[in-house]
Amino acid sequence: SLTAEEVTIEGPTLYFLRPHEVLVAGKHGSDLRTKIVLEKQEYIRLRDAKSGNLRQVHGPATVVPSPHETVTSREPQRALKLSDLEYVIVTDTLSGAERLVSGPALFFPQSAYERVGKALHKRPLSELEYTVVTDTLSGSKRVVQGPALYAPASPHDLIGDTSHAFELKQHQYVKLLDSATGGVRVMRGEAVIFPAAHEVPAEGNPAVRNAVNVDDETAVLVLSLQTGQQRLVTDQGLFFPQPLEEIVEVRKLVRVEPHEVAIVRDNKGAFTFHAGNGTGDESGAAFHIPPFSELVTMMWSSGTSKEDVEANVVRNAKQVAYKVPVQKI
């Protein structure tokens, strides 16, 4: 009582008070206090009321607080048990630094100043799945491909949605646009394609498309996105567009019977006539409509209604009531 200094006497012992010493009553009025017993998977934190410092004690142990120490929680805390599928983010409350602890583990905080977050689940990825991971500090992105059970490499990694790789058959392709650079690439089958971190399908839904089988009856009208020019592809085989090409349409062969004539008009208004007897025999003619051109459609009067035309019914009518489109005369 002369110096006001307080000491803790740990039992078991037989202790005689010295002159000027008095017993300090505990929280509940008793002179005796119970030691804190920690099991193997437990720990406790104590705060020194004089210095404000914290300390942490791991079990198994018997803890005797110093005179000015109080526990920060009513009961000892248990270590966090992490399974193979879990991880946790730990924050140092003094420095703000974060670290990631991946299971399986029985995790004890390294110091009394570490705050432990909730256990999070790793991302399972099959061999055909991937996810885009973003570093929230730098903004950089990377692709993580399966098969994997992925846990972030750092606390600052943000895991995106799970996506499915593009499975391409031999006659299929996918066009990918890099949203960071604007570059486009075309990937052909047979293959499994994982896009890069900034790549998205360039042609919308469906992203996977079939190549066009060019044969005697089929041609492909292709637009160059670089020059704006069109070309007609007639080389037989599977046609896959280049990165800066777009398929405008698939054009079928136009056949003209010996007694028919087909008229084609180009973008300058010039007409080309394709006569079926132009070959000098009775086999007729056939052609593909060139780029920037169209087959001329004429509207001829025929019958009094669409139903009459379909039923081959002729009625006496004083005026035209129905017209039909005609492309060959």
Coordinates of C-alpha atoms in Angstrom, one line a residue:
S1 CA 0.0 0.0 0.0
L2 CA 3.1 2.3 0.2
T3 CA 4.0 2.1 -3.5
A4 CA 0.7 1.0 -4.9
E5 CA 2.5 -1.6 -6.9
E6 CA 0.5 -4.7 -7.7
V7 CA 1.8 -8.2 -8.1
T8 CA 0.3 -11.6 -8.9
I9 CA 1.0 -14.6 -6.8
E10 CA 0.5 -17.8 -8.7
G11 CA -0.5 -21.0 -6.9
P12 CA -0.1 -23.5 -5.6
T13 CA 1.8 -21.8 -2.8
L14 CA 1.4 -20.7 0.8
Y15 CA 1.8 -16.9 0.8
F16 CA 2.1 -14.6 3.8
L17 CA 1.3 -10.9 3.2
R18 CA 4.2 -8.6 3.9
P19 CA 3.8 -5.4 5.9
H20 CA 1.8 -2.8 4.0
E21 CA 0.5 -5.4 1.5
V22 CA -3.2 -5.9 1.1
L23 CA -5.3 -8.3 -1.1
V24 CA -7.0 -6.7 -4.1
A25 CA -10.5 -8.0 -4.5
G26 CA -11.3 -9.6 -7.9
K27 CA -14.1 -8.7 -10.3
H28 CA -16.6 -10.6 -8.2
G29 CA -15.3 -9.5 -4.8
S30 CA -13.2 -12.6 -4.1
D31 CA -9.5 -12.3 -3.2
L32 CA -8.8 -15.4 -5.2
R33 CA -9.0 -15.6 -9.0
T34 CA -9.2 -18.6 -11.2
K35 CA -6.5 -19.4 -13.7
I36 CA -7.4 -19.6 -17.4
V37 CA -7.0 -23.1 -18.8
L38 CA -6.6 -23.4 -22.6
E39 CA -7.0 -26.6 -24.6
K40 CA -4.9 -27.5 -27.5
Q41 CA -7.1 -25.7 -30.1
E42 CA -7.8 -22.6 -28.0
Y43 CA -6.2 -19.2 -27.5
I44 CA -6.9 -16.1 -25.6
R45 CA -6.0 -12.4 -25.8
L46 CA -5.2 -10.2 -22.9
R47 CA -5.1 -6.4 -22.7
D48 CA -2.8 -4.5 -20.3
A49 CA -4.8 -1.6 -18.9
K50 CA -1.7 0.5 -18.2
S51 CA 0.1 0.2 -21.5
G52 CA -2.8 -0.7 -23.8
N53 CA -0.8 -3.6 -25.3
L54 CA -2.3 -6.9 -26.3
R55 CA -0.8 -10.3 -26.0
Q56 CA -2.0 -13.7 -27.2
V57 CA -1.5 -17.1 -25.6
H58 CA -2.0 -20.4 -27.4
G59 CA -3.1 -23.6 -25.8
P60 CA -2.5 -26.0 -24.3
A61 CA -1.6 -23.7 -21.4
T62 CA -2.6 -22.3 -18.0
V63 CA -2.7 -18.6 -18.1
V64 CA -2.2 -16.3 -15.1
P65 CA -3.0 -12.6 -16.1
S66 CA -0.8 -9.9 -14.6
P67 CA -2.4 -7.5 -12.2
H68 CA -3.5 -5.0 -14.9
E69 CA -4.5 -7.5 -17.6
T70 CA -8.0 -8.4 -18.6
V71 CA -9.2 -10.8 -21.2
T72 CA -10.8 -9.4 -24.3
S73 CA -13.4 -12.2 -24.6
R74 CA -15.5 -13.9 -22.0
E75 CA -14.4 -17.4 -23.2
P76 CA -11.2 -18.6 -24.9
Q77 CA -11.4 -18.5 -28.7
R78 CA -11.0 -21.6 -30.8
A79 CA -8.5 -21.9 -33.7
L80 CA -10.1 -21.8 -37.1
K81 CA -10.1 -25.2 -38.8
L82 CA -9.8 -24.9 -42.6
S83 CA -10.7 -27.8 -44.9
D84 CA -9.2 -28.5 -48.3
L85 CA -11.9 -26.4 -49.9
E86 CA -11.5 -23.3 -47.7
Y87 CA -9.2 -20.3 -47.2
V88 CA -9.3 -17.2 -45.0
I89 CA -8.1 -13.6 -45.2
V90 CA -6.2 -12.2 -42.2
T91 CA -5.8 -8.5 -41.5
D92 CA -3.1 -6.9 -39.3
T93 CA -5.0 -4.2 -37.6
L94 CA -1.8 -2.2 -36.8
S95 CA -0.4 -2.0 -40.4
G96 CA -3.5 -2.8 -42.4
A97 CA -1.6 -5.5 -44.3
E98 CA -3.5 -8.6 -45.4
R99 CA -2.5 -12.1 -45.9
L100 CA -4.2 -15.2 -47.2
V101 CA -4.2 -18.6 -45.4
S102 CA -5.2 -21.6 -47.4
G103 CA -6.5 -24.9 -46.0
P104 CA -6.2 -27.6 -44.9
A105 CA -4.9 -26.0 -41.7
L106 CA -5.6 -25.4 -38.0
F107 CA -5.1 -21.7 -37.9
F108 CA -4.0 -19.5 -35.0
P109 CA -3.5 -15.8 -35.5
Q110 CA 0.2 -15.0 -35.4
S111 CA -0.3 -12.0 -33.1
A112 CA -3.0 -10.4 -30.9
Y113 CA -3.5 -7.7 -33.5
E114 CA -4.6 -10.0 -36.4
R115 CA -8.3 -10.0 -37.3
V116 CA -9.5 -13.2 -38.9
G117 CA -12.2 -13.1 -41.6
K118 CA -14.8 -15.6 -42.4
A119 CA -13.8 -18.9 -44.0
L120 CA -14.3 -18.6 -47.8
H121 CA -14.6 -21.4 -50.4
K122 CA -12.1 -22.1 -53.1
R123 CA -13.3 -22.2 -56.6
P124 CA -13.5 -25.7 -58.2
L125 CA -12.9 -25.7 -61.9
S126 CA -13.4 -28.6 -64.3
E127 CA -11.1 -29.2 -67.2
L128 CA -13.5 -27.2 -69.5
E129 CA -14.0 -24.3 -67.1
Y130 CA -12.1 -21.1 -66.3
T131 CA -12.4 -17.9 -64.3
V132 CA -10.9 -14.4 -64.7
V133 CA -9.1 -13.2 -61.6
T134 CA -8.6 -9.4 -61.1
D135 CA -5.9 -7.9 -58.9
T136 CA -7.9 -5.1 -57.2
L137 CA -4.6 -3.2 -56.5
S138 CA -3.2 -3.0 -60.0
G139 CA -6.3 -3.7 -62.0
S140 CA -4.5 -6.5 -64.0
K141 CA -6.4 -9.6 -65.0
R142 CA -5.4 -13.2 -65.6
V143 CA -7.2 -16.4 -66.6
V144 CA -7.1 -19.5 -64.4
Q145 CA -7.9 -22.7 -66.3
G146 CA -9.2 -25.9 -64.9
P147 CA -8.9 -28.5 -63.8
A148 CA -8.1 -26.8 -60.5
L149 CA -9.3 -26.1 -57.0
Y150 CA -8.4 -22.4 -57.0
A151 CA -7.7 -20.2 -54.0
P152 CA -6.6 -16.6 -54.6
A153 CA -2.8 -16.0 -54.7
S154 CA -3.2 -12.9 -52.6
P155 CA -5.9 -11.2 -50.6
H156 CA -6.4 -8.6 -53.3
D157 CA -7.4 -11.2 -56.0
L158 CA -11.1 -10.9 -57.0
I159 CA -12.4 -14.1 -58.5
G160 CA -14.9 -13.7 -61.4
D161 CA -17.7 -16.0 -62.5
T162 CA -17.0 -19.5 -63.6
S163 CA -17.2 -19.7 -67.4
H164 CA -17.1 -22.5 -69.9
A165 CA -14.4 -22.9 -72.6
F166 CA -15.5 -22.9 -76.2
E167 CA -15.6 -26.5 -77.5
L168 CA -15.1 -26.4 -81.3
K169 CA -15.8 -29.2 -83.7
Q170 CA -13.8 -29.5 -86.9
H171 CA -16.3 -27.3 -88.9
Q172 CA -16.7 -24.6 -86.2
Y173 CA -15.0 -21.4 -85.2
V174 CA -15.2 -18.6 -82.7
K175 CA -14.2 -15.0 -83.1
L176 CA -12.7 -13.3 -80.0
L177 CA -12.3 -9.5 -79.4
D178 CA -9.7 -8.2 -77.1
S179 CA -11.5 -5.4 -75.3
A180 CA -8.2 -3.9 -74.1
T181 CA -6.4 -3.7 -77.5
G182 CA -9.3 -4.0 -80.0
G183 CA -7.5 -6.9 -81.6
V184 CA -9.6 -9.8 -83.1
R185 CA -8.6 -13.4 -83.6
V186 CA -10.4 -16.4 -85.1
M187 CA -9.9 -19.8 -83.5
R188 CA -10.9 -22.8 -85.6
G189 CA -11.8 -26.3 -84.5
E190 CA -11.2 -29.0 -83.6
A191 CA -10.1 -27.5 -80.3
V192 CA -11.0 -26.3 -76.8
I193 CA -10.5 -22.6 -76.6
F194 CA -9.9 -20.6 -73.4
P195 CA -10.2 -16.8 -74.0
A196 CA -7.6 -14.4 -72.7
A197 CA -8.4 -12.2 -69.7
H198 CA -9.8 -9.3 -71.8
E199 CA -11.3 -11.4 -74.6
V200 CA -15.1 -11.6 -75.3
P201 CA -17.0 -13.2 -78.2
A202 CA -16.9 -10.7 -81.1
E203 CA -20.1 -12.0 -82.8
G204 CA -22.5 -12.3 -79.9
N205 CA -24.8 -15.2 -79.4
P206 CA -24.1 -17.8 -80.5
A207 CA -20.4 -17.3 -80.1
V208 CA -19.5 -20.6 -81.8
R209 CA -20.5 -20.7 -85.4
N210 CA -20.3 -23.1 -88.3
A211 CA -18.0 -22.6 -91.2
V212 CA -19.8 -22.4 -94.6
N213 CA -19.5 -25.4 -96.8
V214 CA -18.9 -23.9 -100.3
D215 CA -19.8 -26.3 -103.1
D216 CA -21.2 -26.1 -106.7
E217 CA -24.5 -24.8 -105.3
T218 CA -23.3 -22.5 -102.6
A219 CA -21.1 -19.3 -102.4
V220 CA -20.4 -16.9 -99.5
L221 CA -20.7 -13.1 -99.7
V222 CA -18.0 -11.7 -97.4
L223 CA -17.5 -8.1 -96.2
S224 CA -14.1 -6.7 -95.3
L225 CA -14.3 -4.6 -92.2
Q226 CA -11.0 -3.0 -93.1
T227 CA -11.9 -1.8 -96.6
G228 CA -15.6 -2.0 -96.7
Q229 CA -15.4 -4.1 -99.9
Q230 CA -17.3 -7.3 -100.6
R231 CA -16.1 -10.4 -102.3
L232 CA -17.8 -13.6 -103.4
V233 CA -16.1 -16.8 -102.3
T234 CA -16.7 -19.7 -104.6
D235 CA -13.6 -21.9 -103.8
Q236 CA -15.0 -25.2 -102.7
G237 CA -14.4 -26.4 -99.2
L238 CA -15.1 -25.1 -95.6
F239 CA -14.9 -21.3 -95.5
F240 CA -13.7 -19.6 -92.2
P241 CA -13.7 -15.8 -92.2
Q242 CA -10.5 -13.9 -91.4
P243 CA -10.5 -11.7 -88.1
L244 CA -11.6 -8.6 -90.0
E245 CA -14.1 -10.3 -92.3
E246 CA -17.9 -10.7 -91.8
I247 CA -20.2 -13.1 -93.6
V248 CA -22.9 -11.1 -95.1
E249 CA -24.9 -14.0 -96.5
V250 CA -24.8 -17.4 -98.1
R251 CA -25.8 -17.3 -101.7
K252 CA -27.3 -20.2 -103.6
L253 CA -26.7 -20.8 -107.3
V254 CA -29.4 -19.1 -109.4
R255 CA -30.6 -21.4 -112.2
V256 CA -32.2 -20.1 -115.3
E257 CA -34.2 -22.4 -117.6
P258 CA -33.7 -22.2 -121.4
H259 CA -37.0 -20.3 -121.7
E260 CA -36.2 -17.8 -118.9
V261 CA -34.2 -14.6 -118.4
A262 CA -33.0 -13.4 -115.0
I263 CA -32.0 -9.7 -114.5
V264 CA -29.3 -8.6 -112.0
R265 CA -28.9 -5.0 -111.0
D266 CA -25.6 -3.7 -109.4
N267 CA -25.2 -0.8 -106.9
K268 CA -24.6 1.6 -109.8
G269 CA -28.0 0.7 -111.4
A270 CA -26.5 -1.2 -114.3
F271 CA -28.5 -4.3 -115.4
T272 CA -27.1 -7.6 -116.5
F273 CA -29.4 -10.1 -118.3
H274 CA -28.8 -13.8 -117.9
A275 CA -30.6 -15.8 -120.6
G276 CA -31.2 -19.5 -120.1
N277 CA -30.6 -20.2 -123.8
G278 CA -27.4 -18.3 -123.9
T279 CA -25.4 -21.5 -124.0
G280 CA -26.9 -22.5 -127.3
D281 CA -28.3 -25.7 -125.9
E282 CA -31.3 -26.7 -123.8
S283 CA -29.4 -27.1 -120.5
G284 CA -30.1 -23.5 -119.3
A285 CA -27.7 -21.3 -117.3
A286 CA -26.6 -20.9 -113.8
F287 CA -24.8 -18.1 -111.9
H288 CA -24.0 -16.6 -108.5
I289 CA -25.2 -13.1 -107.8
P290 CA -22.0 -10.9 -107.7
P291 CA -21.1 -8.6 -104.7
F292 CA -23.1 -5.3 -104.5
S293 CA -25.8 -6.8 -106.7
E294 CA -29.3 -8.1 -106.4
L295 CA -31.8 -10.1 -108.4
V296 CA -34.4 -7.8 -109.9
T297 CA -37.9 -8.6 -108.6
M298 CA -40.9 -7.5 -110.8
M299 CA -44.5 -7.4 -109.5
W300 CA -46.9 -9.0 -112.0
S301 CA -50.7 -8.9 -111.7
S302 CA -52.1 -12.4 -111.4
G303 CA -55.7 -13.4 -110.3
T304 CA -57.9 -11.7 -107.8
S305 CA -56.3 -13.0 -104.6
K306 CA -53.4 -15.0 -103.3
E307 CA -55.7 -17.9 -102.7
D308 CA -56.8 -17.9 -106.4
V309 CA -53.2 -18.0 -107.5
E310 CA -52.4 -20.9 -105.3
A311 CA -55.6 -22.8 -106.4
N312 CA -55.1 -21.9 -110.1
V313 CA -58.5 -20.3 -110.2
V314 CA -59.1 -17.7 -113.0
R315 CA -61.9 -15.1 -112.4
N316 CA -63.1 -12.4 -114.7
A317 CA -62.0 -9.2 -113.0
K318 CA -62.1 -5.7 -114.4
Q319 CA -59.1 -4.5 -112.3
V320 CA -56.0 -6.0 -110.8
A321 CA -56.6 -7.1 -107.2
Y322 CA -53.4 -9.1 -106.5
K323 CA -49.7 -9.0 -107.6
V324 CA -47.1 -11.7 -107.4
P325 CA -43.3 -11.2 -107.3
V326 CA -41.4 -12.5 -110.4
Q327 CA -37.6 -12.8 -110.6
K328 CA -37.3 -14.8 -113.9
I329 CA -39.3 -14.1 -117.1

